XYZ file of C-alpha atoms in Angstrom:
728
model
C 88.047 69.042 97.887
C 90.600 69.869 95.288
C 92.096 67.053 93.165
C 95.313 67.973 91.423
C 96.096 67.054 87.846
C 99.470 66.825 86.217
C 99.184 70.371 84.923
C 100.329 71.628 88.329
C 103.652 69.994 87.564
C 104.355 72.740 85.008
C 104.269 75.345 87.768
C 107.714 74.268 88.955
C 109.322 75.541 85.714
C 111.189 72.392 84.812
C 112.668 71.572 88.223
C 111.534 67.934 87.907
C 112.471 67.231 84.280
C 115.220 64.875 85.392
C 113.012 62.869 87.766
C 113.349 59.255 86.622
C 111.133 57.301 89.018
C 107.640 57.958 90.296
C 106.615 56.870 93.793
C 102.936 56.165 94.355
C 101.194 56.589 97.693
C 99.515 53.172 97.447
C 102.836 51.344 96.892
C 105.122 53.408 99.088
C 108.275 51.579 100.127
C 109.945 52.295 103.399
C 111.691 55.618 102.770
C 115.415 55.647 103.080
C 116.820 57.866 105.801
C 117.300 61.381 104.480
C 120.035 63.764 105.353
C 120.101 67.449 104.690
C 121.720 68.339 101.367
C 125.410 68.972 101.750
C 127.078 72.015 100.263
C 129.708 69.805 98.599
C 127.065 67.622 96.916
C 127.676 68.108 93.195
C 123.949 67.743 92.513
C 123.049 70.533 94.950
C 123.345 73.348 92.431
C 120.904 75.835 93.863
C 117.939 76.731 91.684
C 116.475 79.763 93.462
C 113.165 81.365 92.632
C 110.101 82.846 94.239
C 106.844 81.021 93.703
C 103.388 80.777 95.165
C 103.119 78.420 98.129
C 100.037 76.886 96.524
C 102.054 76.076 93.383
C 104.848 74.480 95.394
C 102.485 72.215 97.358
C 100.494 71.275 94.255
C 103.581 70.435 92.219
C 105.169 68.372 94.999
C 101.962 66.379 95.489
C 101.724 65.767 91.745
C 105.307 64.498 91.676
C 104.378 61.708 94.126
C 100.832 61.149 92.829
C 99.366 62.295 96.134
C 95.750 63.384 96.435
C 95.632 66.517 98.560
C 92.878 68.833 99.775
C 93.485 72.428 100.804
C 91.971 75.890 100.791
C 93.868 78.068 98.262
C 93.180 81.255 100.215
C 95.016 79.854 103.243
C 98.123 79.230 101.141
C 98.196 82.671 99.558
C 101.622 84.250 99.415
C 104.998 83.656 97.883
C 107.930 81.679 99.237
C 111.596 81.649 98.263
C 112.499 78.098 97.181
C 115.998 76.710 96.720
C 116.099 73.278 95.113
C 118.756 70.968 93.706
C 119.307 71.029 89.985
C 117.600 67.627 89.656
C 115.349 67.206 92.711
C 113.618 63.951 93.497
C 109.976 63.782 94.439
C 110.907 63.103 98.062
C 113.136 66.171 98.200
C 110.454 68.333 96.641
C 107.807 67.137 99.112
C 110.205 67.738 101.999
C 110.770 71.329 100.837
C 107.003 71.836 100.513
C 106.440 70.473 104.033
C 109.066 72.821 105.446
C 107.486 75.779 103.641
C 104.074 74.868 105.060
C 105.495 74.582 108.571
C 107.115 78.009 108.267
C 103.639 79.452 107.572
C 102.007 77.570 110.459
C 100.436 74.807 108.335
C 101.074 71.114 107.780
C 99.564 68.098 106.037
C 97.699 65.316 107.859
C 95.950 62.063 107.018
C 92.463 62.384 108.454
C 90.646 59.246 109.698
C 88.872 57.488 106.825
C 90.183 59.939 104.237
C 92.156 58.699 101.189
C 93.863 62.040 100.662
C 96.014 64.462 102.617
C 94.560 67.639 104.115
C 96.323 70.933 104.835
C 95.467 72.245 108.327
C 96.956 74.580 110.920
C 99.730 73.005 112.998
C 98.027 73.775 116.298
C 94.966 71.760 115.168
C 96.849 68.899 113.527
C 97.193 66.710 116.631
C 93.435 66.478 117.120
C 92.633 65.896 113.423
C 95.334 63.425 112.362
C 94.516 59.716 112.365
C 96.446 57.278 114.530
C 99.060 55.351 112.551
C 99.710 51.868 113.911
C 102.177 50.868 111.214
C 104.733 53.578 111.816
C 105.784 56.375 109.494
C 105.646 54.238 106.359
C 101.843 54.234 106.387
C 101.518 57.905 105.354
C 103.405 60.769 103.774
C 101.742 63.413 105.912
C 103.932 66.143 107.332
C 102.309 65.757 110.768
C 101.830 62.203 112.057
C 100.380 60.578 115.162
C 101.990 57.167 115.726
C 101.255 54.349 118.160
C 104.544 53.097 119.645
C 104.271 49.694 121.390
C 106.891 49.004 124.083
C 108.228 45.644 125.142
C 109.151 46.451 128.717
C 107.385 48.182 131.553
C 109.474 51.358 131.608
C 106.721 53.369 129.884
C 106.837 56.615 131.862
C 110.653 57.053 131.729
C 110.546 56.468 127.981
C 107.711 59.010 127.660
C 109.690 61.606 129.622
C 112.708 61.085 127.394
C 110.665 61.317 124.187
C 109.285 64.720 125.254
C 112.801 66.146 124.993
C 112.912 65.681 121.207
C 109.396 66.944 120.414
C 108.426 70.485 119.457
C 105.823 72.668 121.155
C 103.165 71.621 118.657
C 103.734 67.928 119.405
C 103.088 65.730 122.389
C 103.284 62.238 123.833
C 100.769 60.201 125.861
C 101.872 57.201 127.919
C 99.637 54.140 128.493
C 101.162 51.998 131.229
C 98.569 49.213 131.044
C 99.075 48.582 127.337
C 102.786 49.433 127.415
C 102.489 51.890 124.556
C 102.971 55.510 123.637
C 101.104 57.827 121.278
C 103.542 60.314 119.760
C 102.288 63.242 117.640
C 104.471 65.871 115.986
C 106.023 66.915 112.704
C 107.393 63.962 110.788
C 111.160 64.554 111.405
C 110.613 64.928 115.155
C 108.497 61.762 115.334
C 111.192 59.822 113.470
C 113.767 60.878 116.050
C 111.356 60.062 118.888
C 110.849 56.535 117.517
C 114.601 55.917 117.458
C 114.906 57.178 121.010
C 111.995 55.043 122.236
C 113.519 51.983 120.600
C 116.816 52.601 122.391
C 115.124 53.125 125.762
C 112.845 50.102 125.493
C 115.195 47.787 127.403
C 115.045 45.676 130.500
C 118.053 47.350 132.106
C 116.857 49.048 135.236
C 119.839 51.389 135.258
C 119.182 52.766 131.784
C 118.483 56.524 131.741
C 119.035 59.633 129.648
C 121.806 62.181 130.133
C 121.858 65.624 128.556
C 125.442 66.652 127.810
C 126.084 70.304 126.996
C 128.505 71.080 124.181
C 130.843 74.053 124.151
C 132.491 74.068 120.743
C 130.958 71.711 118.174
C 127.388 71.310 117.003
C 125.266 68.378 118.259
C 124.680 67.077 114.733
C 128.422 67.008 114.043
C 129.182 65.114 117.282
C 126.367 62.604 116.666
C 127.534 61.953 113.097
C 131.174 61.591 114.158
C 130.465 59.158 117.004
C 128.133 57.170 114.765
C 130.968 56.676 112.276
C 133.293 55.834 115.140
C 130.843 53.189 116.392
C 130.679 51.583 112.950
C 134.474 51.482 112.828
C 134.594 49.875 116.275
C 132.134 47.225 115.150
C 134.400 46.337 112.233
C 137.399 46.006 114.547
C 135.892 44.490 117.704
C 132.709 42.996 116.281
C 130.323 45.125 118.349
C 129.409 48.713 118.969
C 129.261 50.451 122.309
C 125.892 50.040 123.916
C 123.803 53.179 123.818
C 122.491 55.836 121.481
C 123.432 59.478 121.016
C 120.834 61.998 119.784
C 121.047 65.702 118.957
C 118.933 67.924 121.196
C 116.356 69.993 119.232
C 117.565 73.223 120.871
C 120.995 72.749 119.303
C 123.053 73.186 122.479
C 123.514 69.640 123.757
C 123.270 65.925 122.970
C 121.112 63.247 124.613
C 122.945 60.104 125.717
C 120.948 56.902 126.236
C 123.225 54.172 127.586
C 123.698 51.800 130.528
C 125.529 53.299 133.462
C 128.600 51.130 132.958
C 128.919 52.400 129.363
C 128.364 56.083 130.118
C 131.983 56.897 131.063
C 133.106 55.704 127.624
C 130.538 57.899 125.896
C 131.369 60.917 128.065
C 135.081 60.569 127.312
C 134.447 60.326 123.580
C 132.106 63.330 123.576
C 134.535 65.566 125.470
C 137.446 64.314 123.394
C 135.861 65.470 120.159
C 134.102 68.552 121.569
C 137.218 70.666 121.155
C 137.589 74.135 119.743
C 138.581 74.097 116.094
C 140.944 76.743 114.697
C 138.951 79.618 113.292
C 139.734 81.839 110.347
C 138.259 85.109 109.144
C 137.847 85.579 105.391
C 136.330 88.456 103.427
C 134.073 87.389 100.561
C 133.108 89.929 97.892
C 130.094 88.622 95.949
C 129.557 90.271 92.590
C 126.409 89.042 90.949
C 124.056 88.749 93.877
C 123.365 91.158 96.714
C 125.050 90.903 100.084
C 121.815 90.100 101.916
C 120.797 87.453 99.372
C 124.232 85.828 99.388
C 124.384 85.861 103.183
C 120.951 84.248 103.447
C 121.902 81.622 100.861
C 125.090 80.710 102.741
C 123.207 80.476 106.027
C 120.554 78.173 104.574
C 122.713 75.908 102.394
C 126.088 75.728 104.123
C 125.284 76.252 107.755
C 121.791 74.806 107.435
C 123.255 71.497 106.282
C 125.037 71.202 109.622
C 122.257 72.615 111.769
C 122.226 76.145 113.151
C 123.572 75.265 116.597
C 124.532 77.811 119.193
C 127.851 76.022 119.736
C 128.710 76.199 116.046
C 131.737 78.520 115.553
C 130.125 80.775 113.004
C 129.930 84.549 112.717
C 128.973 86.419 109.557
C 128.892 90.208 109.236
C 127.576 92.163 106.234
C 130.062 94.980 105.592
C 128.240 97.462 103.372
C 131.156 99.922 103.428
C 133.439 97.568 101.499
C 130.694 95.490 99.888
C 131.864 92.222 101.416
C 130.843 89.431 103.776
C 133.142 88.895 106.762
C 132.899 85.258 107.843
C 134.630 83.708 110.829
C 134.379 79.918 111.015
C 136.374 76.721 110.549
C 138.360 75.742 107.458
C 135.802 73.068 106.623
C 132.976 75.588 106.557
C 135.058 78.020 104.505
C 135.564 75.280 101.934
C 131.817 74.762 101.633
C 131.258 78.495 101.253
C 133.856 78.718 98.476
C 132.303 75.791 96.621
C 128.836 77.302 96.840
C 129.912 80.776 95.693
C 131.917 79.385 92.782
C 128.893 77.381 91.630
C 126.443 80.271 91.716
C 128.961 82.331 89.744
C 128.388 80.018 86.803
C 124.683 80.901 86.738
C 123.850 83.118 83.761
C 123.024 86.746 84.633
C 119.546 86.342 83.150
C 118.771 83.551 85.619
C 118.355 85.971 88.494
C 116.904 89.438 88.058
C 114.907 90.156 91.209
C 112.393 92.962 91.555
C 112.328 95.125 94.657
C 109.960 97.819 95.786
C 111.246 100.718 97.881
C 108.885 102.935 99.867
C 109.679 106.647 99.492
C 108.356 108.512 102.511
C 109.903 111.968 102.545
C 110.417 112.934 98.906
C 108.612 112.788 95.610
C 109.155 109.454 93.903
C 109.733 111.112 90.533
C 112.354 113.412 92.030
C 114.176 110.508 93.669
C 113.978 108.436 90.493
C 115.577 111.234 88.482
C 118.350 111.612 91.054
C 119.142 107.890 91.021
C 119.138 107.805 87.237
C 121.629 110.660 87.225
C 123.876 108.762 89.630
C 123.675 105.632 87.480
C 124.444 107.652 84.358
C 127.474 109.150 86.045
C 128.735 105.692 87.051
C 128.213 106.191 90.784
C 128.074 102.409 91.289
C 131.135 101.711 89.196
C 133.597 101.432 92.070
C 131.289 99.177 94.049
C 130.663 96.866 91.098
C 133.929 96.801 89.151
C 135.703 93.423 88.875
C 138.283 92.485 91.457
C 141.742 91.395 90.276
C 141.732 88.380 92.568
C 140.706 84.872 91.594
C 137.635 83.107 92.966
C 139.760 81.162 95.434
C 140.530 82.565 98.833
C 143.837 84.325 99.435
C 145.582 82.331 102.160
C 148.129 84.983 103.003
C 145.647 87.789 103.588
C 142.543 85.789 104.382
C 140.550 87.631 101.715
C 138.635 86.144 98.832
C 136.486 87.458 95.999
C 134.806 84.400 94.525
C 132.447 86.372 92.339
C 134.736 89.103 91.045
C 136.103 87.609 87.850
C 133.331 87.858 85.309
C 130.964 90.703 86.110
C 130.986 93.923 84.154
C 130.520 97.438 85.406
C 126.865 98.431 85.600
C 126.054 101.816 84.133
C 122.432 102.400 83.401
C 119.543 104.794 83.569
C 115.863 104.518 82.811
C 114.159 103.387 79.605
C 116.581 102.663 76.764
C 119.748 103.683 78.595
C 119.125 101.236 81.384
C 118.905 98.359 78.928
C 118.758 95.071 80.758
C 120.941 96.081 83.721
C 118.672 98.234 85.883
C 115.090 99.332 85.294
C 113.527 101.984 87.532
C 109.788 102.643 87.620
C 108.024 105.246 89.764
C 104.568 104.479 91.154
C 103.032 107.841 92.014
C 99.892 106.318 93.532
C 101.824 104.628 96.364
C 104.960 106.804 96.137
C 107.115 103.701 95.719
C 110.120 103.083 93.507
C 110.243 99.717 91.741
C 113.657 98.479 90.573
C 114.643 95.370 88.639
C 118.246 94.301 88.184
C 121.065 92.313 89.668
C 120.969 91.827 93.401
C 124.240 93.639 94.015
C 123.005 96.723 92.194
C 119.714 96.636 94.092
C 121.593 96.468 97.390
C 123.510 99.603 96.456
C 120.295 101.320 95.367
C 118.669 100.409 98.691
C 121.582 101.993 100.548
C 121.358 105.162 98.460
C 117.587 105.405 98.926
C 117.993 105.075 102.691
C 120.495 107.937 102.713
C 118.577 110.182 100.312
C 115.024 109.599 101.524
C 115.276 111.559 104.761
C 112.801 114.035 106.177
C 114.023 117.578 105.649
C 113.282 120.174 108.331
C 110.707 122.873 107.725
C 111.234 126.594 108.214
C 108.645 129.085 109.461
C 109.186 132.409 107.654
C 107.725 135.487 109.379
C 107.848 138.912 107.721
C 107.149 142.160 109.590
C 106.478 144.996 107.106
C 106.160 148.496 108.607
C 105.261 151.591 106.553
C 105.496 155.083 108.153
C 104.171 158.145 106.284
C 104.333 161.830 107.248
C 102.946 164.771 105.238
C 102.449 168.532 105.731
C 100.799 171.083 103.377
C 100.641 174.897 103.868
C 98.764 177.333 101.619
C 98.346 181.169 101.951
C 96.608 183.500 99.452
C 94.520 186.703 99.104
C 91.920 187.486 96.445
C 90.870 191.162 95.890
C 87.811 192.435 94.049
C 86.578 195.984 93.451
C 83.286 196.994 91.931
C 82.746 200.562 90.737
C 80.555 202.636 88.444
C 81.939 205.234 86.151
C 79.878 207.038 83.498
C 77.062 204.593 84.010
C 79.475 201.710 83.389
C 80.196 199.015 85.903
C 83.849 198.147 86.323
C 85.051 195.009 88.141
C 88.667 194.549 89.082
C 89.905 191.313 90.734
C 93.031 189.236 91.368
C 92.530 185.492 90.720
C 95.050 183.073 92.222
C 92.966 179.980 92.421
C 90.603 181.113 95.170
C 87.881 182.473 92.873
C 86.037 185.803 92.828
C 83.588 186.433 95.644
C 79.948 186.901 94.774
C 78.323 189.729 96.710
C 75.051 187.855 96.765
C 76.628 184.685 98.098
C 78.762 183.791 101.082
C 80.831 181.239 99.153
C 83.649 181.592 96.703
C 83.029 180.626 93.115
C 85.311 178.290 91.261
C 88.546 179.806 90.082
C 88.510 180.940 86.495
C 92.247 181.384 86.175
C 95.265 182.998 87.743
C 96.674 186.523 87.340
C 95.138 189.970 87.323
C 91.938 190.394 85.317
C 89.270 192.993 84.867
C 85.714 192.769 83.622
C 82.735 195.076 83.460
C 79.843 193.848 85.603
C 76.806 195.197 87.364
C 77.453 197.581 90.195
C 78.603 195.932 93.308
C 80.793 196.225 96.340
C 84.457 195.847 97.115
C 85.315 192.383 98.470
C 88.360 190.332 99.449
C 89.012 186.601 100.134
C 91.876 185.370 102.285
C 92.901 181.717 102.568
C 95.412 180.205 105.016
C 95.475 176.380 105.213
C 97.845 173.872 106.860
C 97.348 170.070 106.609
C 99.388 167.469 108.592
C 99.133 163.701 107.829
C 100.767 160.843 109.773
C 100.203 157.141 109.037
C 101.531 153.749 110.132
C 100.834 150.452 108.356
C 101.838 147.095 109.908
C 101.688 143.736 108.101
C 102.854 140.414 109.650
C 102.433 137.518 107.191
C 103.703 133.968 107.948
C 104.396 131.005 105.734
C 105.773 127.494 106.384
C 108.180 126.153 103.773
C 110.369 123.080 103.339
C 114.120 123.356 103.454
C 115.634 124.706 100.207
C 112.205 125.624 98.832
C 110.894 129.068 97.847
C 108.510 130.955 100.151
C 106.617 133.815 98.471
C 104.738 136.586 100.297
C 102.871 138.804 97.836
C 100.522 141.743 98.584
C 99.925 143.920 95.509
C 97.331 146.251 94.001
C 96.434 145.606 90.386
C 95.456 148.588 88.225
C 93.883 147.782 84.862
C 94.508 149.715 81.655
C 92.832 149.659 78.245
C 94.090 148.684 74.830
C 92.945 150.393 71.605
C 92.857 148.510 68.340
C 92.748 150.987 65.461
C 91.617 149.590 62.141
C 90.617 151.014 58.794
C 86.982 151.010 59.807
C 86.225 151.242 63.548
C 88.607 151.606 66.492
C 87.871 149.210 69.379
C 88.948 149.427 72.991
C 89.533 146.302 75.060
C 91.175 145.169 78.273
C 94.915 145.675 77.949
C 96.145 144.139 81.176
C 97.032 145.110 84.698
C 99.957 146.770 86.392
C 100.949 145.531 89.857
C 102.246 147.588 92.728
C 102.727 146.539 96.323
C 104.991 144.397 98.479
C 106.613 141.147 97.330
C 108.931 139.101 99.560
C 110.649 135.937 98.337
C 112.750 133.835 100.729
C 114.619 130.562 100.137
C 115.897 129.167 103.480
C 118.631 126.557 103.764
C 119.304 124.827 107.081
C 123.048 124.663 107.722
C 125.061 122.942 110.433
C 125.124 124.351 113.925
C 121.555 125.703 113.875
C 122.452 128.254 111.218
C 120.174 129.441 108.430
C 121.282 130.654 105.009
C 118.607 133.030 103.660
C 118.399 133.968 99.994
C 115.840 136.776 99.987
C 114.407 139.390 97.641
C 112.265 142.291 98.920
C 110.411 144.425 96.383
C 108.431 147.555 97.358
C 106.539 149.338 94.581
C 103.841 152.034 94.358
C 101.996 154.063 91.748
C 103.312 157.633 91.614
C 100.668 159.215 89.427
C 98.028 158.680 86.844
C 98.528 157.768 83.246
C 98.102 160.527 80.675
C 96.846 157.931 78.217
C 94.216 155.381 79.352
C 95.832 152.781 77.100
C 99.092 153.004 79.047
C 99.732 151.694 82.582
C 100.230 154.289 85.292
C 103.772 155.243 86.287
C 105.209 153.057 89.008
C 108.193 153.297 91.323
C 109.876 150.116 92.604
C 112.554 149.607 95.253
C 114.146 146.157 95.386
C 116.628 144.615 97.815
C 118.279 141.240 97.211
C 120.915 139.464 99.285
C 122.117 136.188 100.851
C 122.845 136.145 104.584
C 123.598 133.603 107.315
C 121.867 134.030 110.672
C 121.296 131.836 113.733
C 118.037 129.957 114.039
C 115.239 132.235 115.265
C 117.094 135.529 114.714
C 115.651 138.404 112.654
C 117.169 140.167 109.657
C 116.457 143.897 109.216
C 115.816 144.641 105.565
C 114.971 148.028 104.138
C 114.973 151.210 106.115
C 114.081 152.902 102.826
C 113.111 156.546 103.215
C 111.515 158.656 100.487
C 111.244 162.431 101.087
C 109.511 165.015 98.902
C 109.411 168.807 99.254
C 107.685 171.282 96.916
C 106.921 175.026 97.037
C 104.610 177.025 94.731
C 104.007 180.805 94.347
C 101.527 182.735 92.186
C 101.482 186.598 92.185
C 100.805 189.763 90.156
C 103.923 190.990 88.412
C 105.629 193.877 90.188
C 102.852 194.186 92.773
C 103.484 190.711 94.103
C 107.130 191.559 94.718
C 106.413 194.542 96.931
C 107.319 194.069 100.576
C 104.323 193.249 102.735
C 101.897 194.468 100.097
C 102.943 191.637 97.850
C 101.056 189.110 100.064
C 97.806 190.771 98.885
C 98.641 190.192 95.237
C 99.630 186.464 95.262
C 99.200 182.890 96.574
C 101.905 180.734 98.163
C 101.875 176.958 99.027
C 104.430 174.441 100.410
C 104.187 170.586 100.497
C 106.430 168.231 102.512
C 106.074 164.407 102.667
C 108.233 161.504 103.878
C 107.703 157.747 103.654
C 109.779 155.102 105.437
C 109.691 151.327 104.873
C 111.048 148.650 107.229
C 111.044 144.870 106.630
C 112.047 142.368 109.343
C 112.549 138.704 108.361
C 112.665 136.015 111.026
C 113.091 132.322 110.190
C 112.884 129.465 112.690
C 113.513 125.773 112.028
C 110.751 123.288 112.926
C 112.386 119.940 113.692
C 109.655 118.030 115.529
C 108.946 114.672 113.886
C 105.344 114.808 115.122
C 104.826 118.484 114.126
C 103.948 119.267 117.730
C 105.711 122.639 117.490
C 103.300 123.808 114.790
C 100.415 123.429 117.206
C 101.886 125.966 119.605
C 102.938 128.354 116.834
C 99.372 128.652 115.556
C 97.691 128.644 118.957
C 97.854 132.431 119.366
C 96.441 133.161 115.912
C 93.621 130.650 116.347
C 92.677 132.217 119.635
C 92.685 135.718 118.134
C 90.442 134.539 115.295
C 88.068 132.795 117.690
C 88.629 129.380 116.107
C 88.680 126.228 118.226
C 91.870 124.244 117.633
C 90.191 120.949 118.555
C 92.649 120.020 121.304
C 91.214 118.836 124.629
C 91.262 121.334 127.451
C 92.857 120.414 130.750
C 90.960 121.993 133.613
C 91.269 121.361 137.355
C 88.370 119.657 139.017
C 87.459 119.329 142.651
C 86.994 115.758 143.816
C 85.098 115.436 147.051
């Protein structure tokens, strides 16, 4: 059990500083009938704040010196509380009871227990003690009361009482003892007791009529006819026999009266249940957000009259113009104006709510920077600038701006620039944006976040790179060699054009020692000749099909290069050192930035670079020579279409001839005194780019795009296989 001390009182932040009297549970007087706070009550200046439900219950119990037992874990969570400027202990306990009921809990007085206990509403009826002294015997939110009846009409009274009880309540009739046991939330039991008292009569013709209302609310009709009955008593000395009660569903009233009096009641009800003239007014709140202001008006103004279906009330939140469009009666409009004018006097520091926005499709840091830029540029200035109208409504146009006369334009960013107007914080762990500021600014931020935080489509970029190479080499040459002996001297004559001199003792040609005509004296030998005719043809085809998936407006890079290292020499006064100097890249690089446009169009910003090494470096400390061909453009193509890039063709032809002067120029005979070669090569490059937009929210299309590649690689995709099966 948890006993509360007076320290819990501090949790209400001064709401009860003006409380003048203390009411003790042991000396509780009969509570005066309470009515809901009216919007025109000067004391009902709304003090709004969020607080823990446990704190609210503890503070309210302390205000009335009530001992209460509850499990703190069951009351975890925060509630939004709106209290009068100077609430009484009774009002505070009533607010706490309503907050408990909204969470499915209530307070009961258990049998033999001196304190109240917080339990679930659905279990309260079986745990609450039976009160024989009426409602005054306990302050519990859920009560079970014994109702003695004077007359024998127990069952009809029980049937009538059921109409005013909620689903969590109930009534049991005891015909022998002429009594009822009524259990429900305290306000419903109070109404049931009044109804039972009215029905407990000896008139045999007394019954209950349910009268549907078309225009006015049941609470308004009941209050009006009650005042009319008091006026009739002053004039004629008596009131009309019968009682009128508001139905809990808010669509009708319950009439309890003798049959001879019913026509009078029916005439009065239909006389006052007339349509009131309606008026539509636009309200432009400044300090608080549209949703907060709308909820406040619903709870304070309309809640004071009861949210009845017949109540002529329609409120629309117009985010385009930043206003509330309210259609209702002049009386209700007056209450709304009074409430909005009062909350305008609240200092700006009194309400600075904190909201958390989930960012699902973008980086939270990126979105935070974008919003800060909009705030810096004054993007909210038009929505938040003061209106020239006064707080009162404009009768001629039916438009009012009750909160537009004092607020300043909000222009803020993060950290120091935001000051005390708006503070934005990015939580990377949960990808949420936390904002603190005035409600109106937060409403505008919420709208911007909704529009900016959208899932962008993805683009599948496929590149088809084709390389075709063709080469042909022809070489024709003759090498002559003569060996002779003259005067015991060996003479060797030969023509060297790269083929080498033949060795009589070998069937192979030696390595060439040079080109041109040469002579040398050797051992005796034979005459020999070497003839070479060679033709080489090369054809090649290289195909590369890389794929990459990229977000809209992001860069996709396809890179396939060969890195060739080169050395670096560090010469010093003592010893020269050689180290790694770096690498030189050559290959294929494709960079694509897709942008999804309207009408299933794609804007492609692409760069295609084709490079290759064209030789070797003469110096090992220098990178090899490299040739690069680059294409860069921006095109617009339909979704799924291909762009042909390239078609580059590189051709190379070379011819070489080596011969003996004069002899090599002789017709026909010149072929025996020279060497001729011819080289031809051609390379062609083609690049095809195809981009397709992937719009599926469940990424189902990606499964089918990768199905072919997974099958070719022999990898199971993990999806279940659907196979036919015979069922016999």
